């Protein structure tokens, strides 16, 4: 990480803390003096239109951006699952999950993680032979096997078909309940955010333009009246007028 | 659509009238043997009738008999052993040099700045043109021959390995970063395996050019090996021996190519299983 980003160890109750974060690409300011705090174990969904800076923020938190300005404090362990699963094609699924783990129990830990995402029998498969859903499960296993304090999910379900996506939502909730990492889920699917998150943020022009906490217990039903009204609010915040009106 | 299917369609289309597409393509591959066989038979007839004098080209039957004799009296095995040794030594040296410089240039910007301009300059030299210098520097023994092969081998391996390293998917490098892989681990798990397919392309090219360099090197002042056998035969107008030598050269070339393809299939299983799905 670049020297001009002061990295502090975050206080114990906070999984990630962002202060006055700014990122410019030439003349364009993508993140504009942004503040954000994610509590330990909190599930946060980040919505925003294309180009609103969602992925830029996630990359900054993942430590992949050396040119952000401002304060960024994340805990020791951050794991990322990307939109494309980004499995290493020349390593079998098990080796992908175990990549970067300290030797010794790496294999056992990888297999345990694969069992958790239901991929035990594909442990010896080559990544290119996996279906989209399987590859995304493997990618989740690779992130979770590190027992992260902060799990960053960059639109991991957007390329999956609708049925697989429902299964993956359940899986993510199960894994989250079992391991309790803080999660930042970047998505542009309002329903996904409503079903999964404790808190939904809307990013617009590099700032957090809207913020809603959802305290409904999970599993949630998308037709719940609270969610229906929230959906309208969030869509409005995203600049989409509700159905049936001009 | 695969190339094979396309070929069938083109061939089917060349025939008059509509024709159901044949699915037994592999079974018909003997068709491809007809024209070479006709050529050999014509050659044999031309030789037998005196139309093609032995001084220009020996008959196929003579060549086969000569090959057998050369094997029996040990001339051919000895010559092959000597030539093979030269190619192996030159190839080993060239491969180490080519892959080594590619690693230096590929893995750091400073390395690229130091190595790449020199390699690009050397690559522009016609390396067969270096033979006179090599003879002045190293005499006429084994050294200039092995070095010529090494030089020829190193460039395709350098260029391909370098391109392979630089072509590794940046997204995988990001994954390595999020997985907290160190630089050595990044190189070992991501960069080198990622560059391997391209390196193997370079390996095939370099083995092809290795045999070519050997043939040229053996034309000058050799006292053993296939090139010597061929040159010696020229003195005595033995066109049969010359052709045997040429056939052995091409057989050895095909053999090494097959070896690399075998290696490719073993090293790139992760790709093959995907392609054959």
Tab-separated table of C-alpha atoms in Angstrom, chain A residues 52-219:
chain	number	residue	atom	x	y	z
A	52	UNK	CA	-20.605	5.649	-9.231
A	53	UNK	CA	-17.315	4.467	-7.714
A	54	UNK	CA	-18.537	1.255	-6.053
A	55	UNK	CA	-15.774	-0.919	-7.392
A	56	UNK	CA	-13.174	1.790	-6.831
A	57	UNK	CA	-14.097	1.873	-3.146
A	58	UNK	CA	-13.928	-1.913	-2.934
A	59	UNK	CA	-10.535	-1.992	-4.620
A	60	UNK	CA	-9.253	0.617	-2.195
A	61	UNK	CA	-10.445	-1.476	0.756
A	62	UNK	CA	-8.873	-4.562	-0.799
A	63	UNK	CA	-5.529	-2.773	-0.929
A	64	UNK	CA	-5.445	-2.961	-4.718
A	65	UNK	CA	-5.336	0.786	-5.298
A	66	UNK	CA	-2.128	2.596	-4.467
A	67	UNK	CA	-3.338	6.010	-5.519
A	68	UNK	CA	-6.203	6.760	-3.176
A	69	UNK	CA	-5.865	9.737	-0.892
A	70	UNK	CA	-7.241	9.910	2.618
A	71	UNK	CA	-7.482	7.574	5.559
A	72	UNK	CA	-8.084	3.891	5.209
A	73	UNK	CA	-8.020	1.497	8.132
A	74	UNK	CA	-8.885	-2.125	7.681
A	75	UNK	CA	-8.161	-5.066	9.943
A	76	UNK	CA	-5.479	-7.622	9.363
A	77	UNK	CA	-7.431	-10.012	7.217
A	78	UNK	CA	-9.332	-8.880	4.152
A	79	UNK	CA	-10.549	-11.316	1.523
A	80	UNK	CA	-12.069	-10.594	-1.865
A	81	UNK	CA	-14.397	-12.458	-4.200
A	82	UNK	CA	-14.494	-10.803	-7.593
A	83	UNK	CA	-17.214	-10.571	-10.198
A	84	UNK	CA	-15.443	-13.104	-12.380
A	85	UNK	CA	-14.269	-15.837	-10.016
A	86	UNK	CA	-10.632	-15.320	-11.066
A	87	UNK	CA	-9.584	-18.850	-10.250
A	88	UNK	CA	-6.038	-19.678	-11.318
A	89	UNK	CA	-6.729	-21.915	-14.339
A	90	UNK	CA	-3.646	-24.133	-13.966
A	91	UNK	CA	-4.376	-25.057	-10.371
A	92	UNK	CA	-7.017	-27.559	-9.412
A	93	UNK	CA	-9.881	-26.237	-7.320
A	94	UNK	CA	-8.364	-27.433	-4.042
A	95	UNK	CA	-5.016	-25.810	-4.818
A	96	UNK	CA	-6.798	-22.580	-5.731
A	97	UNK	CA	-8.452	-22.471	-2.329
A	98	UNK	CA	-5.205	-23.359	-0.562
A	99	UNK	CA	-3.177	-20.777	-2.496
A	100	UNK	CA	-1.200	-18.587	-0.122
A	101	UNK	CA	-2.125	-20.543	3.013
A	102	UNK	CA	0.740	-21.546	5.258
A	103	UNK	CA	1.800	-25.125	4.572
A	104	UNK	CA	0.937	-27.872	6.962
A	105	UNK	CA	-2.814	-27.920	7.322
A	106	UNK	CA	-3.465	-25.975	4.086
A	107	UNK	CA	-4.936	-28.982	2.315
A	108	UNK	CA	-7.252	-29.894	5.191
A	109	UNK	CA	-8.415	-26.306	5.559
A	110	UNK	CA	-9.057	-26.001	1.832
A	111	UNK	CA	-11.099	-29.173	1.865
A	112	UNK	CA	-13.110	-28.000	4.844
A	113	UNK	CA	-13.859	-24.725	3.047
A	114	UNK	CA	-14.868	-26.584	-0.109
A	115	UNK	CA	-17.180	-28.802	1.930
A	116	UNK	CA	-18.801	-25.685	3.376
A	117	UNK	CA	-19.645	-24.343	-0.062
A	118	UNK	CA	-20.730	-27.805	-1.253
A	119	UNK	CA	-17.892	-28.401	-3.697
A	120	UNK	CA	-16.174	-31.402	-2.107
A	121	UNK	CA	-16.490	-33.603	-5.165
A	122	UNK	CA	-15.065	-30.914	-7.464
A	123	UNK	CA	-11.884	-30.451	-5.418
A	124	UNK	CA	-9.770	-32.166	-8.098
A	125	UNK	CA	-11.407	-30.445	-11.060
A	126	UNK	CA	-9.695	-27.886	-13.262
A	127	UNK	CA	-11.292	-24.450	-12.891
A	128	UNK	CA	-12.095	-24.168	-16.600
A	129	UNK	CA	-14.395	-27.173	-16.310
A	130	UNK	CA	-16.551	-25.624	-13.569
A	131	UNK	CA	-19.956	-24.062	-14.170
A	132	UNK	CA	-20.376	-20.383	-13.340
A	133	UNK	CA	-22.004	-21.154	-9.997
A	134	UNK	CA	-19.384	-23.739	-9.057
A	135	UNK	CA	-16.563	-21.362	-9.922
A	136	UNK	CA	-18.117	-18.637	-7.783
A	137	UNK	CA	-18.467	-21.117	-4.885
A	138	UNK	CA	-14.804	-21.995	-5.234
A	139	UNK	CA	-13.975	-18.308	-5.210
A	140	UNK	CA	-16.022	-17.861	-2.006
A	141	UNK	CA	-14.261	-20.836	-0.433
A	142	UNK	CA	-10.905	-19.301	-1.339
A	143	UNK	CA	-11.925	-16.043	0.370
A	144	UNK	CA	-13.430	-17.673	3.456
A	145	UNK	CA	-10.665	-20.170	4.137
A	146	UNK	CA	-8.589	-17.192	5.287
A	147	UNK	CA	-11.122	-16.451	8.083
A	148	UNK	CA	-11.282	-12.795	7.033
A	149	UNK	CA	-12.416	-10.034	9.345
A	150	UNK	CA	-13.675	-8.202	6.277
A	151	UNK	CA	-15.069	-9.973	3.232
A	152	UNK	CA	-15.333	-7.884	0.077
A	153	UNK	CA	-17.765	-9.137	-2.551
A	154	UNK	CA	-17.565	-7.359	-5.899
A	155	UNK	CA	-20.831	-8.162	-7.677
A	156	UNK	CA	-20.105	-11.867	-7.301
A	157	UNK	CA	-23.556	-13.004	-8.415
A	158	UNK	CA	-24.207	-10.663	-11.316
A	159	UNK	CA	-23.073	-13.116	-13.992
A	160	UNK	CA	-25.073	-16.051	-12.595
A	161	UNK	CA	-28.494	-17.188	-13.734
A	162	UNK	CA	-31.475	-16.297	-11.518
A	163	UNK	CA	-31.849	-19.734	-9.925
A	164	UNK	CA	-28.154	-20.095	-9.128
A	165	UNK	CA	-28.222	-16.590	-7.697
A	166	UNK	CA	-30.950	-17.532	-5.195
A	167	UNK	CA	-28.902	-20.534	-4.044
A	168	UNK	CA	-25.817	-18.368	-3.749
A	169	UNK	CA	-27.684	-15.786	-1.637
A	170	UNK	CA	-28.620	-18.533	0.817
A	171	UNK	CA	-25.073	-19.846	0.822
A	172	UNK	CA	-23.608	-16.420	1.537
A	173	UNK	CA	-26.020	-15.901	4.440
A	174	UNK	CA	-25.145	-19.328	5.854
A	175	UNK	CA	-21.440	-18.662	5.600
A	176	UNK	CA	-21.845	-15.218	7.079
A	177	UNK	CA	-23.814	-16.572	10.062
A	178	UNK	CA	-21.230	-19.275	10.624
A	179	UNK	CA	-18.124	-17.082	10.397
A	180	UNK	CA	-19.421	-13.596	11.076
A	181	UNK	CA	-17.023	-11.584	8.958
A	182	UNK	CA	-17.957	-8.018	8.181
A	183	UNK	CA	-19.152	-8.001	4.577
A	184	UNK	CA	-19.153	-5.279	1.984
A	185	UNK	CA	-21.249	-6.459	-0.935
A	186	UNK	CA	-21.036	-4.295	-4.028
A	187	UNK	CA	-24.058	-4.845	-6.225
A	188	UNK	CA	-26.534	-3.079	-8.462
A	189	UNK	CA	-29.315	-5.468	-7.611
A	190	UNK	CA	-31.601	-3.675	-5.128
A	191	UNK	CA	-33.380	-6.903	-4.135
A	192	UNK	CA	-30.099	-8.618	-3.382
A	193	UNK	CA	-29.146	-5.768	-1.078
A	194	UNK	CA	-32.534	-5.828	0.666
A	195	UNK	CA	-32.496	-9.585	1.217
A	196	UNK	CA	-28.965	-9.812	2.570
A	197	UNK	CA	-27.730	-6.655	4.238
A	198	UNK	CA	-27.945	-5.043	7.673
A	199	UNK	CA	-27.329	-1.698	6.062
A	200	UNK	CA	-27.704	-0.507	2.489
A	201	UNK	CA	-25.673	2.374	1.128
A	202	UNK	CA	-26.217	4.183	-2.148
A	203	UNK	CA	-23.128	5.667	-3.688
A	204	UNK	CA	-23.564	8.599	-6.025
A	205	UNK	CA	-20.917	10.871	-7.502
A	206	UNK	CA	-18.281	9.535	-5.160
A	207	UNK	CA	-20.212	10.118	-1.938
A	208	UNK	CA	-22.657	8.105	0.100
A	209	UNK	CA	-25.942	9.674	-0.933
A	210	UNK	CA	-28.321	7.446	0.962
A	211	UNK	CA	-28.148	5.052	3.873
A	212	UNK	CA	-30.750	2.650	5.268
A	213	UNK	CA	-30.545	0.153	8.095
A	214	UNK	CA	-32.649	-3.000	7.784
A	215	UNK	CA	-33.365	-4.838	11.014
A	216	UNK	CA	-35.745	-7.489	9.623
A	217	UNK	CA	-34.724	-11.025	10.587
A	218	UNK	CA	-33.413	-13.340	7.891
A	219	UNK	CA	-34.418	-15.187	5.775
